[in-house]
XYZ file of C-alpha atoms in Angstrom:
387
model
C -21.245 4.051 1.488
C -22.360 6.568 4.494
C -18.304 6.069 5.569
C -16.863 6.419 1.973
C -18.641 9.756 1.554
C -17.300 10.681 4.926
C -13.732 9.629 4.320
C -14.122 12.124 0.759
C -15.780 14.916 2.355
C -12.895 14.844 5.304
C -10.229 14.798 2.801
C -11.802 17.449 0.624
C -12.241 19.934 3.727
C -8.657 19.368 4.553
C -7.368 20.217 0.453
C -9.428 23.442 0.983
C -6.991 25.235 3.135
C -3.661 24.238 1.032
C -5.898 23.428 -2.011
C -3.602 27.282 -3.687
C -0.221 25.815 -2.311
C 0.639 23.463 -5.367
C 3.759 23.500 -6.806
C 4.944 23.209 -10.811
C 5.895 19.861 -11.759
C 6.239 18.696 -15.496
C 3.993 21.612 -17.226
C 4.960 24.351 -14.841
C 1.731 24.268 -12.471
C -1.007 26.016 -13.444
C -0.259 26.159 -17.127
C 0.248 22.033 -17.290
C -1.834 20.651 -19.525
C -3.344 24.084 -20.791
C -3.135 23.344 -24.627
C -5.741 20.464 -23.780
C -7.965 22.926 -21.563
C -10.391 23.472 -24.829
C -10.251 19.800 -25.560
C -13.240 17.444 -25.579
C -12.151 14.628 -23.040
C -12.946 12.428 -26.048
C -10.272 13.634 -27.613
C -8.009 13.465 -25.206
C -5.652 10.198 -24.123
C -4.146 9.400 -20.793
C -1.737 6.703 -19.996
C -1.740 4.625 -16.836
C 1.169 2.354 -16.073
C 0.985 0.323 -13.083
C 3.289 -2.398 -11.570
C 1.437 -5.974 -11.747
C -1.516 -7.917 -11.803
C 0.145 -10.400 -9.462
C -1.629 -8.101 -6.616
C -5.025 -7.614 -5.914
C -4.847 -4.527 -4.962
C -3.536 -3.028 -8.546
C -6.034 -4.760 -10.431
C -8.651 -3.322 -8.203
C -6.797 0.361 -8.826
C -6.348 -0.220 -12.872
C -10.406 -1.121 -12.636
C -11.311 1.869 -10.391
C -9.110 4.228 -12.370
C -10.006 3.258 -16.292
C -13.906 3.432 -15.076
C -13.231 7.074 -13.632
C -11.467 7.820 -16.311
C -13.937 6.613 -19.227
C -16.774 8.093 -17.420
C -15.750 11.101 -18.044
C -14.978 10.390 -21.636
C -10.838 10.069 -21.696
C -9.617 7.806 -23.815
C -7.248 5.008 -21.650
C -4.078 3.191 -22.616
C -4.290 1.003 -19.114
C -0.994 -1.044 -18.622
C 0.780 -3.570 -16.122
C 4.610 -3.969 -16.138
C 4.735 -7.404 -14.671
C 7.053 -6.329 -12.255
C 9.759 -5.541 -14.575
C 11.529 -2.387 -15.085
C 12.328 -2.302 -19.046
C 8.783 -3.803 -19.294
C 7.454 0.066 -17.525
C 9.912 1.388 -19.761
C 9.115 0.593 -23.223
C 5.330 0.690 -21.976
C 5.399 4.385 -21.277
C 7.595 5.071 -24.358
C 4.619 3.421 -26.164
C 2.190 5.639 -24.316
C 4.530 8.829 -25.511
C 4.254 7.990 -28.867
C 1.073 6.845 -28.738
C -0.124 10.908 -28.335
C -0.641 10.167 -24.212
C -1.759 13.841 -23.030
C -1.641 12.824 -19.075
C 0.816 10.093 -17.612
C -0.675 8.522 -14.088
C 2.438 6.013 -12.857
C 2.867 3.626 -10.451
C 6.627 3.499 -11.039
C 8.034 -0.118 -9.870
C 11.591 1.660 -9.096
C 11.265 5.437 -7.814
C 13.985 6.118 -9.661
C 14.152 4.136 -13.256
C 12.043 6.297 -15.529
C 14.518 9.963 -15.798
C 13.979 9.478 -19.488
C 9.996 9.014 -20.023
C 9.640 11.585 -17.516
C 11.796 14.237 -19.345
C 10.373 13.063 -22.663
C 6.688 13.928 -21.249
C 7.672 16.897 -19.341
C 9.387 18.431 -22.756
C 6.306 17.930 -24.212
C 4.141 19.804 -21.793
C 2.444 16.222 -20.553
C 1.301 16.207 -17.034
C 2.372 13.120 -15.369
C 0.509 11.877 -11.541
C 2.484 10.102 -9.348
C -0.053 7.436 -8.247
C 1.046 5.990 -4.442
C 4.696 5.128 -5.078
C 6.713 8.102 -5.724
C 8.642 9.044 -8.459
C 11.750 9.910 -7.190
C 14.632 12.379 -8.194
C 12.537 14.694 -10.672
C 11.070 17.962 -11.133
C 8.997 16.455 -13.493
C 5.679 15.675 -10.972
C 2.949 17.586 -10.995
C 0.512 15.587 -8.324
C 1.291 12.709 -6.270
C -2.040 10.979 -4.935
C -1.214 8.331 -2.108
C -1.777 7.353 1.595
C 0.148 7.974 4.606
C 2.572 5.256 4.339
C 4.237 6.857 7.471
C 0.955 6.146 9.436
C 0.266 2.589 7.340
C 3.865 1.584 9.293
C 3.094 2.780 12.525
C -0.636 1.454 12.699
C 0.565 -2.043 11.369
C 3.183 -1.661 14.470
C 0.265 -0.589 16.510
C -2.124 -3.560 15.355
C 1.326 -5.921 16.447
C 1.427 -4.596 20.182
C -2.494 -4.837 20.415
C -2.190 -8.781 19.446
C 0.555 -9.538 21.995
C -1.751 -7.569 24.551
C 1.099 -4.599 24.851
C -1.655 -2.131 23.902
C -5.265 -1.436 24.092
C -7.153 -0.253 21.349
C -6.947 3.327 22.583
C -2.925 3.216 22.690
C -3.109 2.927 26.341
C -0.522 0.682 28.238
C -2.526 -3.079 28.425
C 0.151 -4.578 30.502
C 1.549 -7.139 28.878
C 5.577 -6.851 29.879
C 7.162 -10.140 27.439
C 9.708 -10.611 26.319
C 8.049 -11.189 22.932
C 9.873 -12.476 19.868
C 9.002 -10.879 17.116
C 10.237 -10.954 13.347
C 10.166 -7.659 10.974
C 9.529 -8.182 7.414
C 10.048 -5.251 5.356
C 8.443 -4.139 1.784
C 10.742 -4.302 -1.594
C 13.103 -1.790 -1.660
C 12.582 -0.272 -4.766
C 9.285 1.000 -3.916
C 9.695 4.428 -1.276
C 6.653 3.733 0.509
C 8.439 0.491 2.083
C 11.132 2.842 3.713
C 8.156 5.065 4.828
C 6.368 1.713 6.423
C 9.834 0.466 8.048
C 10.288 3.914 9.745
C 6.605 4.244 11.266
C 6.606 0.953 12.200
C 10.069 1.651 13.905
C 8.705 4.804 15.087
C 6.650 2.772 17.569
C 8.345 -0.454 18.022
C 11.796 0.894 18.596
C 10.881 1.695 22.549
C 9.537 -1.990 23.486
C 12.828 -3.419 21.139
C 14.873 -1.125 23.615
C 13.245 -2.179 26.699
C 13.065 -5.912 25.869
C 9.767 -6.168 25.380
C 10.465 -7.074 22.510
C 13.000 -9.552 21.214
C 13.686 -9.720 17.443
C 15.900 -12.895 17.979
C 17.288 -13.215 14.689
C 19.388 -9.711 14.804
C 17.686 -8.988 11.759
C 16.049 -5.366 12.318
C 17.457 -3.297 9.378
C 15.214 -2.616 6.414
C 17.924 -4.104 4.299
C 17.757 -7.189 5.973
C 14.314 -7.970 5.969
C 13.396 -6.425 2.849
C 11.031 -8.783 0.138
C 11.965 -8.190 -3.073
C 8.837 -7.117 -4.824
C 6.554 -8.456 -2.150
C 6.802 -11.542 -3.145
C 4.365 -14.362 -1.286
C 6.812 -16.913 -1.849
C 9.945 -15.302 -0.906
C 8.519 -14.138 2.221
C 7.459 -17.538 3.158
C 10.934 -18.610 2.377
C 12.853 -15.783 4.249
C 10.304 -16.958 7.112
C 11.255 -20.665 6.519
C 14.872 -19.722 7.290
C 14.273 -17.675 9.833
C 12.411 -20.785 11.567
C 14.965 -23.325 11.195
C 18.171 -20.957 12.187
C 16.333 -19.329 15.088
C 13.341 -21.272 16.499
C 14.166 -25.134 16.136
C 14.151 -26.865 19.031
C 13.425 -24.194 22.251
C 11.385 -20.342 21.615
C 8.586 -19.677 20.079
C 7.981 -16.699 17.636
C 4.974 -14.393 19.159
C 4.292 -12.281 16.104
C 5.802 -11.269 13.007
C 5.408 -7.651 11.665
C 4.167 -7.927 7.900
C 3.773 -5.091 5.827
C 1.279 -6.164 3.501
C -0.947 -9.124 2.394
C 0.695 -10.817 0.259
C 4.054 -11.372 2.773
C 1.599 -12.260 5.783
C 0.442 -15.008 3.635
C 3.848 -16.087 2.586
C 4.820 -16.225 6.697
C 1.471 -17.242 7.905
C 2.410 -20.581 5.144
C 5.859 -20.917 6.758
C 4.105 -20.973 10.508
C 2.079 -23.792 9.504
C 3.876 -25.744 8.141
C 6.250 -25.455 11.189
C 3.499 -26.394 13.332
C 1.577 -22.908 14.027
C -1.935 -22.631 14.688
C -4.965 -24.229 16.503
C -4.381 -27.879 14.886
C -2.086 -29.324 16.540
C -3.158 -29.763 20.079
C -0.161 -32.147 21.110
C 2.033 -29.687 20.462
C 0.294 -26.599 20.595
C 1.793 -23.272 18.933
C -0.265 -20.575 19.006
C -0.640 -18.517 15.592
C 1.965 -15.522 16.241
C 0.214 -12.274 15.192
C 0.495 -11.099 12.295
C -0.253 -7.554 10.373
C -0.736 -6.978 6.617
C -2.036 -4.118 4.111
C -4.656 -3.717 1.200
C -7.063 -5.555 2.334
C -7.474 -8.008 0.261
C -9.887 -11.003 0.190
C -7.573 -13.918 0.874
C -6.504 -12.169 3.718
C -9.702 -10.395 5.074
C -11.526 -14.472 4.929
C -7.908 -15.132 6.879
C -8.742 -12.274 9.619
C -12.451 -13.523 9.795
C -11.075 -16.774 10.423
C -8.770 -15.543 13.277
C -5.805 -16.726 11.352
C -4.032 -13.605 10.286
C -4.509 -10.786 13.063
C -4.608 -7.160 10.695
C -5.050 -5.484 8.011
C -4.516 -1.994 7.259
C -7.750 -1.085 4.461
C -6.781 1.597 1.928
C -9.958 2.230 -0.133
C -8.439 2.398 -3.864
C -11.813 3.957 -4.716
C -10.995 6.861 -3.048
C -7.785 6.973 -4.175
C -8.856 6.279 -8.124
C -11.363 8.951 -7.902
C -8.921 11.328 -5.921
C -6.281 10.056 -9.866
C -9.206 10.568 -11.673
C -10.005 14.618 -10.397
C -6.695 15.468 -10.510
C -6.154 14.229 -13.728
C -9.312 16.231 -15.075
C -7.581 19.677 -13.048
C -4.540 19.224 -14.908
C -6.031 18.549 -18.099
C -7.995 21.528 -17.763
C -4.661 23.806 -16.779
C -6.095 24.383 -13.208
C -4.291 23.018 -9.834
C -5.352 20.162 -8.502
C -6.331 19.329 -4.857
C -3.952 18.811 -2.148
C -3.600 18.568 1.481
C 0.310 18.245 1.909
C 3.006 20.194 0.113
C 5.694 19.668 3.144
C 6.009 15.868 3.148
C 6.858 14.103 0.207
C 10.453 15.370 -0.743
C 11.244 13.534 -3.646
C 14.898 14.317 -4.228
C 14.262 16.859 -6.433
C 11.148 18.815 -5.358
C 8.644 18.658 -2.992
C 5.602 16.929 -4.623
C 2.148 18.177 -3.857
C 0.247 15.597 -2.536
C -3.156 14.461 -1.538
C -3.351 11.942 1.409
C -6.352 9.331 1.561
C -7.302 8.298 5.398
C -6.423 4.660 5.944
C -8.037 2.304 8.299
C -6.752 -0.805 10.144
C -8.858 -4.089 10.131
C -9.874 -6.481 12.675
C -11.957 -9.280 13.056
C -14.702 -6.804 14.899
C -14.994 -4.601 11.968
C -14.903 -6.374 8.745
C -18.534 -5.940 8.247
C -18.669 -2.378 9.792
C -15.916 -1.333 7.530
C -15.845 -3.506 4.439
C -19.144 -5.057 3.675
C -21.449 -2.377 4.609
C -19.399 0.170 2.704
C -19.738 -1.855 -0.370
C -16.269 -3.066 -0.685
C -16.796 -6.474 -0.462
C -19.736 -8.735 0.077
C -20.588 -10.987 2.814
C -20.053 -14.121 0.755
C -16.363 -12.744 -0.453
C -15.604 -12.476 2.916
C -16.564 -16.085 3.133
C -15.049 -17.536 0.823
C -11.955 -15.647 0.173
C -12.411 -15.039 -3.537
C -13.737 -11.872 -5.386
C -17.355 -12.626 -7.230
């Protein structure tokens, strides 16, 4: 808990200095929200729309958020979209209707809600863009995320540390290759996937140009290896093909860049069953390393187990509770923390944001980072299934 209170208190420190610098979205800044600033939170009903609950990670947010939420008194209209566009839709149009004062949206597609947004936003309703980002609109008023730039380029970093291209510290370990590596990219109706492809390329691209790194398929384009909704199973199938065009018969693949969980455990599936891992000792083929994001449990027992290599932990706590305050400021017709208004250009404005630190994960600090902070417990980690 010592490091959660840290991470918050860091973050805070930062918002002081641009905590003024907030820009109107959907109310007009400072005046969003106002007719509910004399409100009892009791009376007073936010909507949360998020993508799935075929991740982990956004039923841990929905629980983190409705609890913040209803401790302060809110009423909550908490829904999941199933990964289906007309299914957000018609959820937040039932939201609108419903009497929703605040709007806090995971949008599945950027782009795909210009009508709920103007609806809201002509009706003086604040709306929180909560770590995807809505695109094209002047209707945000706070955008609470992570830096997905950094996620990318530490899930790149975590890569070059497994093939023993990098130390820890980013020095030089001297590992020269060639390497063949495989990039997987996120769904490409989500804008944090473009922000993951470009820091990860931000720190790959040298040791592609130099041949350290071989990405033998040709396949380096975000368009290319894009997952549609990061899908487990169609990331074990791209990985399947990729296998059988590329790899049958002669090289081996040394690591595969993954950009979350749930598509390192669709390739990690395709490697073994190819033959990867420490099983076969006839024909041995190492496990290629392997990155991820969210840490979640399946793949955290998967890291303790030395199967998958990384994680990269974002602590939806933080980020719930970072929702949940901003939420409350706009509610209350007063601006809500920040610590970037120069970043996240949405098309239409530049959102005001608030970045949460991130933190990769290794075998060497699951308990450091995860257990003792409460996150999980030791027998989670165990297991590889939530109590």
């Amino acid at each position: 808990m010592q490091k959660r209170i840290f991470l918050i208190a860091a973050a805070a420190a930062t918002s002081l200095v641009l905590a003024g610098c907030a820009g109107g979205g959907a109310g007009g800044g400072a005046g969003a929200g106002a007719a509910s600033a004399t409100a009892a939170p009791s009376d007073l009903r936010i909507g949360v729309s998020l993508p799935s609950q075929d991740e982990e990670r956004w039923i841990s947010d929905g629980k983190a958020i409705k609890e913040g939420l209803e401790k302060i008194g809110y009423q909550v209209d908490m829904q999941y979209a199933n990964n289906d566009i007309p299914t957000q839709q018609q959820q937040l149009d039932q939201m609108l209707t419903k009497g929703a004062d605040l709007l806090i949206l995971a949008p599945l597609d950027g782009t795909a809600l210009a009508p709920q947004l103007q609806a809201a936003a002509g009706a003086n309703i604040p709306i929180v863009s909560y770590d995807r980002l809505i695109r094209n609109s002047s209707d945000v008023d706070l955008y609470v995320t992570f830096d997905n730039f950094k996620v990318g380029a530490q899930q790149a970093t975590s890569l070059l540390e497994g093939l023993g291209i990098l130390n820890k510290d980013g020095t030089e370990a001297g590992a020269k290759g060639p390497f063949n590596v495989e990039l997987f990219g996120g769904s490409l109706d989500d804008n944090n996937a473009t922000l993951y492809y470009k820091g990860a390329m931000s720190v790959l691209q040298k040791y592609i140009d130099n041949g350290t790194i071989v990405v033998k398929s040709g396949q380096d384009e975000l368009a290319q290896i894009t997952i549609e909704n990061y899908s487990q199973d169609k990331a074990q199938e791209r990985m399947d093909n990729l296998l059988t065009s590329t790899y049958t018969g002669g090289p081996i693949l040394d690591g595969a860049l993954t950009p979350n969980d749930s598509i390192a455990r669709g390739v990690i599936t395709a490697l073994q069953n190819a033959g990867y891992g420490p099983t076969l000792e006839s024909d041995p083929k190492p496990m290629p390393i392997t990155t991820g994001q969210d840490a979640e449990i399946a793949s955290v027992k998967s890291i303790n187990d030395n199967v998958q290599y990384s994680t990269v932990f974002k602590d939806t706590r933080i980020l719930a509770e970072q929702a949940v305050e901003g939420a409350q400021d706009l509610l209350a017709g007063a601006e809500p923390e920040v610590n970037d208004t120069q970043t996240y250009d949405n098309g239409s404005m530049v959102v005001p944001s608030f970045l949460v630190p991130i933190q990769p994960i290794y075998m060497d600090n699951i308990e450091s980072v995860l257990v003792e902070s409460g996150y999980y417990t030791p027998e989670e980690v165990k297991t590889g299934r939530l109590q």
